[in-house]
Amino acid sequence: QVQLVESGGGLVQPGGSLRLSCAASGFIFRLYTMGWYRQAPGKQRELVATISSDDTTNYADSVKGRFRLSRDNAKNTVYLQMNGLIPEDTAIYYCNARRGAYLKWGQGTQVTVSS
């Protein structure tokens, strides 16, 4: 059974940091492009960052220089290090796994940036 389980969300003050994790199971993790997306209240889900099977990363302009995406194929886990958080980063963050036409989403984890 394919599963993606996100963790690490929470409440943080502006300027703070969080590290999100997405633990995968049920598929050959190293072959998949992994991504993080987010959805703020009243807005569409948007790309945050992706990392391909060869470790090529892609970031949304809004998070470049602040967020860093990495993967550990031995642990079947992808990490999103978020620094310099701002209130506009408040959203539910979703992990996904993609290969060809196959796409799987996790349940999401809430990130709230507020003083």
mmCIF file of the C-alpha atoms, coordinates in Angstrom:
data_MODEL
# 
_entry.id   MODEL 
# 
loop_
_atom_site.group_PDB 
_atom_site.id 
_atom_site.type_symbol 
_atom_site.label_atom_id 
_atom_site.label_alt_id 
_atom_site.label_comp_id 
_atom_site.label_asym_id 
_atom_site.label_entity_id 
_atom_site.label_seq_id 
_atom_site.pdbx_PDB_ins_code 
_atom_site.Cartn_x 
_atom_site.Cartn_y 
_atom_site.Cartn_z 
_atom_site.occupancy 
_atom_site.B_iso_or_equiv 
_atom_site.pdbx_formal_charge 
_atom_site.auth_seq_id 
_atom_site.auth_comp_id 
_atom_site.auth_asym_id 
_atom_site.auth_atom_id 
_atom_site.pdbx_PDB_model_num 
ATOM 1   C CA . GLN A 1 1   ? 0.000  0.000  0.000   1.00 0.00 ? 1   GLN A CA 1 
ATOM 2   C CA . VAL A 1 2   ? 1.409  3.346  -1.073  1.00 0.00 ? 2   VAL A CA 1 
ATOM 3   C CA . GLN A 1 3   ? 1.602  5.842  1.760   1.00 0.00 ? 3   GLN A CA 1 
ATOM 4   C CA . LEU A 1 4   ? 3.007  9.327  2.222   1.00 0.00 ? 4   LEU A CA 1 
ATOM 5   C CA . VAL A 1 5   ? 3.039  10.641 5.779   1.00 0.00 ? 5   VAL A CA 1 
ATOM 6   C CA . GLU A 1 6   ? 3.930  14.270 6.398   1.00 0.00 ? 6   GLU A CA 1 
ATOM 7   C CA . SER A 1 7   ? 5.139  15.611 9.719   1.00 0.00 ? 7   SER A CA 1 
ATOM 8   C CA . GLY A 1 8   ? 6.898  18.620 11.208  1.00 0.00 ? 8   GLY A CA 1 
ATOM 9   C CA . GLY A 1 9   ? 4.284  21.300 10.782  1.00 0.00 ? 9   GLY A CA 1 
ATOM 10  C CA . GLY A 1 10  ? 3.273  23.683 13.529  1.00 0.00 ? 10  GLY A CA 1 
ATOM 11  C CA . LEU A 1 11  ? 3.111  27.261 14.711  1.00 0.00 ? 11  LEU A CA 1 
ATOM 12  C CA . VAL A 1 12  ? 6.224  29.404 14.305  1.00 0.00 ? 12  VAL A CA 1 
ATOM 13  C CA . GLN A 1 13  ? 6.976  33.089 14.616  1.00 0.00 ? 13  GLN A CA 1 
ATOM 14  C CA . PRO A 1 14  ? 7.992  35.152 11.584  1.00 0.00 ? 14  PRO A CA 1 
ATOM 15  C CA . GLY A 1 15  ? 11.656 34.632 10.838  1.00 0.00 ? 15  GLY A CA 1 
ATOM 16  C CA . GLY A 1 16  ? 11.617 31.174 12.358  1.00 0.00 ? 16  GLY A CA 1 
ATOM 17  C CA . SER A 1 17  ? 12.331 27.778 10.871  1.00 0.00 ? 17  SER A CA 1 
ATOM 18  C CA . LEU A 1 18  ? 10.615 24.437 10.479  1.00 0.00 ? 18  LEU A CA 1 
ATOM 19  C CA . ARG A 1 19  ? 11.603 21.168 8.867   1.00 0.00 ? 19  ARG A CA 1 
ATOM 20  C CA . LEU A 1 20  ? 8.897  19.129 7.227   1.00 0.00 ? 20  LEU A CA 1 
ATOM 21  C CA . SER A 1 21  ? 9.347  15.420 6.593   1.00 0.00 ? 21  SER A CA 1 
ATOM 22  C CA . CYS A 1 22  ? 7.514  13.115 4.234   1.00 0.00 ? 22  CYS A CA 1 
ATOM 23  C CA . ALA A 1 23  ? 7.976  9.410  4.908   1.00 0.00 ? 23  ALA A CA 1 
ATOM 24  C CA . ALA A 1 24  ? 7.120  7.156  1.987   1.00 0.00 ? 24  ALA A CA 1 
ATOM 25  C CA . SER A 1 25  ? 6.296  3.481  1.782   1.00 0.00 ? 25  SER A CA 1 
ATOM 26  C CA . GLY A 1 26  ? 4.861  0.985  -0.660  1.00 0.00 ? 26  GLY A CA 1 
ATOM 27  C CA . PHE A 1 27  ? 6.826  2.007  -3.751  1.00 0.00 ? 27  PHE A CA 1 
ATOM 28  C CA . ILE A 1 28  ? 10.401 2.295  -5.040  1.00 0.00 ? 28  ILE A CA 1 
ATOM 29  C CA . PHE A 1 29  ? 11.067 5.703  -3.568  1.00 0.00 ? 29  PHE A CA 1 
ATOM 30  C CA . ARG A 1 30  ? 14.351 6.431  -5.335  1.00 0.00 ? 30  ARG A CA 1 
ATOM 31  C CA . LEU A 1 31  ? 12.672 6.263  -8.769  1.00 0.00 ? 31  LEU A CA 1 
ATOM 32  C CA . TYR A 1 32  ? 10.089 8.942  -8.032  1.00 0.00 ? 32  TYR A CA 1 
ATOM 33  C CA . THR A 1 33  ? 10.066 12.707 -8.205  1.00 0.00 ? 33  THR A CA 1 
ATOM 34  C CA . MET A 1 34  ? 9.002  14.008 -4.818  1.00 0.00 ? 34  MET A CA 1 
ATOM 35  C CA . GLY A 1 35  ? 7.368  17.344 -4.292  1.00 0.00 ? 35  GLY A CA 1 
ATOM 36  C CA . TRP A 1 36  ? 5.932  19.705 -1.735  1.00 0.00 ? 36  TRP A CA 1 
ATOM 37  C CA . TYR A 1 37  ? 2.896  21.834 -2.506  1.00 0.00 ? 37  TYR A CA 1 
ATOM 38  C CA . ARG A 1 38  ? 0.884  24.132 -0.291  1.00 0.00 ? 38  ARG A CA 1 
ATOM 39  C CA . GLN A 1 39  ? -2.611 25.478 -0.102  1.00 0.00 ? 39  GLN A CA 1 
ATOM 40  C CA . ALA A 1 40  ? -3.542 28.580 1.821   1.00 0.00 ? 40  ALA A CA 1 
ATOM 41  C CA . PRO A 1 41  ? -7.149 29.318 2.822   1.00 0.00 ? 41  PRO A CA 1 
ATOM 42  C CA . GLY A 1 42  ? -9.132 30.488 -0.180  1.00 0.00 ? 42  GLY A CA 1 
ATOM 43  C CA . LYS A 1 43  ? -6.284 29.854 -2.599  1.00 0.00 ? 43  LYS A CA 1 
ATOM 44  C CA . GLN A 1 44  ? -5.346 27.148 -5.051  1.00 0.00 ? 44  GLN A CA 1 
ATOM 45  C CA . ARG A 1 45  ? -2.729 24.561 -4.279  1.00 0.00 ? 45  ARG A CA 1 
ATOM 46  C CA . GLU A 1 46  ? 0.657  25.749 -5.497  1.00 0.00 ? 46  GLU A CA 1 
ATOM 47  C CA . LEU A 1 47  ? 4.090  24.297 -6.048  1.00 0.00 ? 47  LEU A CA 1 
ATOM 48  C CA . VAL A 1 48  ? 6.692  24.807 -3.339  1.00 0.00 ? 48  VAL A CA 1 
ATOM 49  C CA . ALA A 1 49  ? 9.534  22.589 -4.523  1.00 0.00 ? 49  ALA A CA 1 
ATOM 50  C CA . THR A 1 50  ? 10.307 19.309 -6.249  1.00 0.00 ? 50  THR A CA 1 
ATOM 51  C CA . ILE A 1 51  ? 13.262 16.957 -6.274  1.00 0.00 ? 51  ILE A CA 1 
ATOM 52  C CA . SER A 1 52  ? 13.742 14.417 -9.013  1.00 0.00 ? 52  SER A CA 1 
ATOM 53  C CA . SER A 1 53  ? 15.234 10.938 -8.838  1.00 0.00 ? 53  SER A CA 1 
ATOM 54  C CA . ASP A 1 54  ? 18.637 12.397 -9.797  1.00 0.00 ? 54  ASP A CA 1 
ATOM 55  C CA . ASP A 1 55  ? 18.382 15.036 -7.033  1.00 0.00 ? 55  ASP A CA 1 
ATOM 56  C CA . THR A 1 56  ? 17.583 17.909 -9.379  1.00 0.00 ? 56  THR A CA 1 
ATOM 57  C CA . THR A 1 57  ? 15.586 20.488 -7.423  1.00 0.00 ? 57  THR A CA 1 
ATOM 58  C CA . ASN A 1 58  ? 13.092 23.090 -8.525  1.00 0.00 ? 58  ASN A CA 1 
ATOM 59  C CA . TYR A 1 59  ? 11.713 25.860 -6.302  1.00 0.00 ? 59  TYR A CA 1 
ATOM 60  C CA . ALA A 1 60  ? 8.906  28.348 -6.517  1.00 0.00 ? 60  ALA A CA 1 
ATOM 61  C CA . ASP A 1 61  ? 10.238 31.885 -6.784  1.00 0.00 ? 61  ASP A CA 1 
ATOM 62  C CA . SER A 1 62  ? 8.528  32.771 -3.513  1.00 0.00 ? 62  SER A CA 1 
ATOM 63  C CA . VAL A 1 63  ? 10.655 30.306 -1.521  1.00 0.00 ? 63  VAL A CA 1 
ATOM 64  C CA . LYS A 1 64  ? 13.984 30.412 -3.340  1.00 0.00 ? 64  LYS A CA 1 
ATOM 65  C CA . GLY A 1 65  ? 16.832 31.125 -0.972  1.00 0.00 ? 65  GLY A CA 1 
ATOM 66  C CA . ARG A 1 66  ? 14.693 30.347 2.071   1.00 0.00 ? 66  ARG A CA 1 
ATOM 67  C CA . PHE A 1 67  ? 13.596 26.736 1.598   1.00 0.00 ? 67  PHE A CA 1 
ATOM 68  C CA . ARG A 1 68  ? 15.739 23.710 0.849   1.00 0.00 ? 68  ARG A CA 1 
ATOM 69  C CA . LEU A 1 69  ? 14.456 20.348 -0.337  1.00 0.00 ? 69  LEU A CA 1 
ATOM 70  C CA . SER A 1 70  ? 16.431 17.141 0.080   1.00 0.00 ? 70  SER A CA 1 
ATOM 71  C CA . ARG A 1 71  ? 15.845 13.416 -0.007  1.00 0.00 ? 71  ARG A CA 1 
ATOM 72  C CA . ASP A 1 72  ? 17.258 10.402 1.789   1.00 0.00 ? 72  ASP A CA 1 
ATOM 73  C CA . ASN A 1 73  ? 16.675 7.343  -0.356  1.00 0.00 ? 73  ASN A CA 1 
ATOM 74  C CA . ALA A 1 74  ? 17.937 5.040  2.407   1.00 0.00 ? 74  ALA A CA 1 
ATOM 75  C CA . LYS A 1 75  ? 15.146 6.288  4.664   1.00 0.00 ? 75  LYS A CA 1 
ATOM 76  C CA . ASN A 1 76  ? 12.511 6.770  1.952   1.00 0.00 ? 76  ASN A CA 1 
ATOM 77  C CA . THR A 1 77  ? 12.050 10.294 3.224   1.00 0.00 ? 77  THR A CA 1 
ATOM 78  C CA . VAL A 1 78  ? 12.070 13.766 1.742   1.00 0.00 ? 78  VAL A CA 1 
ATOM 79  C CA . TYR A 1 79  ? 12.766 16.850 3.847   1.00 0.00 ? 79  TYR A CA 1 
ATOM 80  C CA . LEU A 1 80  ? 11.757 20.467 3.366   1.00 0.00 ? 80  LEU A CA 1 
ATOM 81  C CA . GLN A 1 81  ? 13.871 22.830 5.447   1.00 0.00 ? 81  GLN A CA 1 
ATOM 82  C CA . MET A 1 82  ? 12.060 26.147 5.734   1.00 0.00 ? 82  MET A CA 1 
ATOM 83  C CA . ASN A 1 83  ? 13.960 29.174 7.012   1.00 0.00 ? 83  ASN A CA 1 
ATOM 84  C CA . GLY A 1 84  ? 13.024 32.834 7.203   1.00 0.00 ? 84  GLY A CA 1 
ATOM 85  C CA . LEU A 1 85  ? 9.339  31.988 7.413   1.00 0.00 ? 85  LEU A CA 1 
ATOM 86  C CA . ILE A 1 86  ? 6.859  34.766 6.741   1.00 0.00 ? 86  ILE A CA 1 
ATOM 87  C CA . PRO A 1 87  ? 3.101  34.925 7.360   1.00 0.00 ? 87  PRO A CA 1 
ATOM 88  C CA . GLU A 1 88  ? 2.488  34.337 3.651   1.00 0.00 ? 88  GLU A CA 1 
ATOM 89  C CA . ASP A 1 89  ? 3.963  30.846 4.086   1.00 0.00 ? 89  ASP A CA 1 
ATOM 90  C CA . THR A 1 90  ? 0.969  29.866 6.212   1.00 0.00 ? 90  THR A CA 1 
ATOM 91  C CA . ALA A 1 91  ? -0.763 26.955 4.512   1.00 0.00 ? 91  ALA A CA 1 
ATOM 92  C CA . ILE A 1 92  ? -1.351 23.240 4.562   1.00 0.00 ? 92  ILE A CA 1 
ATOM 93  C CA . TYR A 1 93  ? 1.728  21.614 3.067   1.00 0.00 ? 93  TYR A CA 1 
ATOM 94  C CA . TYR A 1 94  ? 1.272  18.468 1.005   1.00 0.00 ? 94  TYR A CA 1 
ATOM 95  C CA . CYS A 1 95  ? 3.857  15.962 -0.109  1.00 0.00 ? 95  CYS A CA 1 
ATOM 96  C CA . ASN A 1 96  ? 3.480  14.072 -3.379  1.00 0.00 ? 96  ASN A CA 1 
ATOM 97  C CA . ALA A 1 97  ? 5.219  11.328 -5.322  1.00 0.00 ? 97  ALA A CA 1 
ATOM 98  C CA . ARG A 1 98  ? 5.154  11.314 -9.106  1.00 0.00 ? 98  ARG A CA 1 
ATOM 99  C CA . ARG A 1 99  ? 6.427  9.011  -11.824 1.00 0.00 ? 99  ARG A CA 1 
ATOM 100 C CA . GLY A 1 100 ? 4.987  9.199  -15.294 1.00 0.00 ? 100 GLY A CA 1 
ATOM 101 C CA . ALA A 1 101 ? 1.222  9.352  -15.007 1.00 0.00 ? 101 ALA A CA 1 
ATOM 102 C CA . TYR A 1 102 ? 1.241  8.080  -11.429 1.00 0.00 ? 102 TYR A CA 1 
ATOM 103 C CA . LEU A 1 103 ? 0.689  10.648 -8.691  1.00 0.00 ? 103 LEU A CA 1 
ATOM 104 C CA . LYS A 1 104 ? 0.123  10.111 -4.981  1.00 0.00 ? 104 LYS A CA 1 
ATOM 105 C CA . TRP A 1 105 ? -0.622 12.764 -2.359  1.00 0.00 ? 105 TRP A CA 1 
ATOM 106 C CA . GLY A 1 106 ? -0.151 12.769 1.359   1.00 0.00 ? 106 GLY A CA 1 
ATOM 107 C CA . GLN A 1 107 ? -2.686 14.066 3.871   1.00 0.00 ? 107 GLN A CA 1 
ATOM 108 C CA . GLY A 1 108 ? -0.921 17.354 4.533   1.00 0.00 ? 108 GLY A CA 1 
ATOM 109 C CA . THR A 1 109 ? 0.531  19.151 7.532   1.00 0.00 ? 109 THR A CA 1 
ATOM 110 C CA . GLN A 1 110 ? -0.421 22.620 8.751   1.00 0.00 ? 110 GLN A CA 1 
ATOM 111 C CA . VAL A 1 111 ? 2.181  25.364 8.907   1.00 0.00 ? 111 VAL A CA 1 
ATOM 112 C CA . THR A 1 112 ? 1.195  28.606 10.600  1.00 0.00 ? 112 THR A CA 1 
ATOM 113 C CA . VAL A 1 113 ? 3.513  31.606 10.714  1.00 0.00 ? 113 VAL A CA 1 
ATOM 114 C CA . SER A 1 114 ? 2.285  34.164 13.189  1.00 0.00 ? 114 SER A CA 1 
ATOM 115 C CA . SER A 1 115 ? 3.451  36.301 16.059  1.00 0.00 ? 115 SER A CA 1 
# 
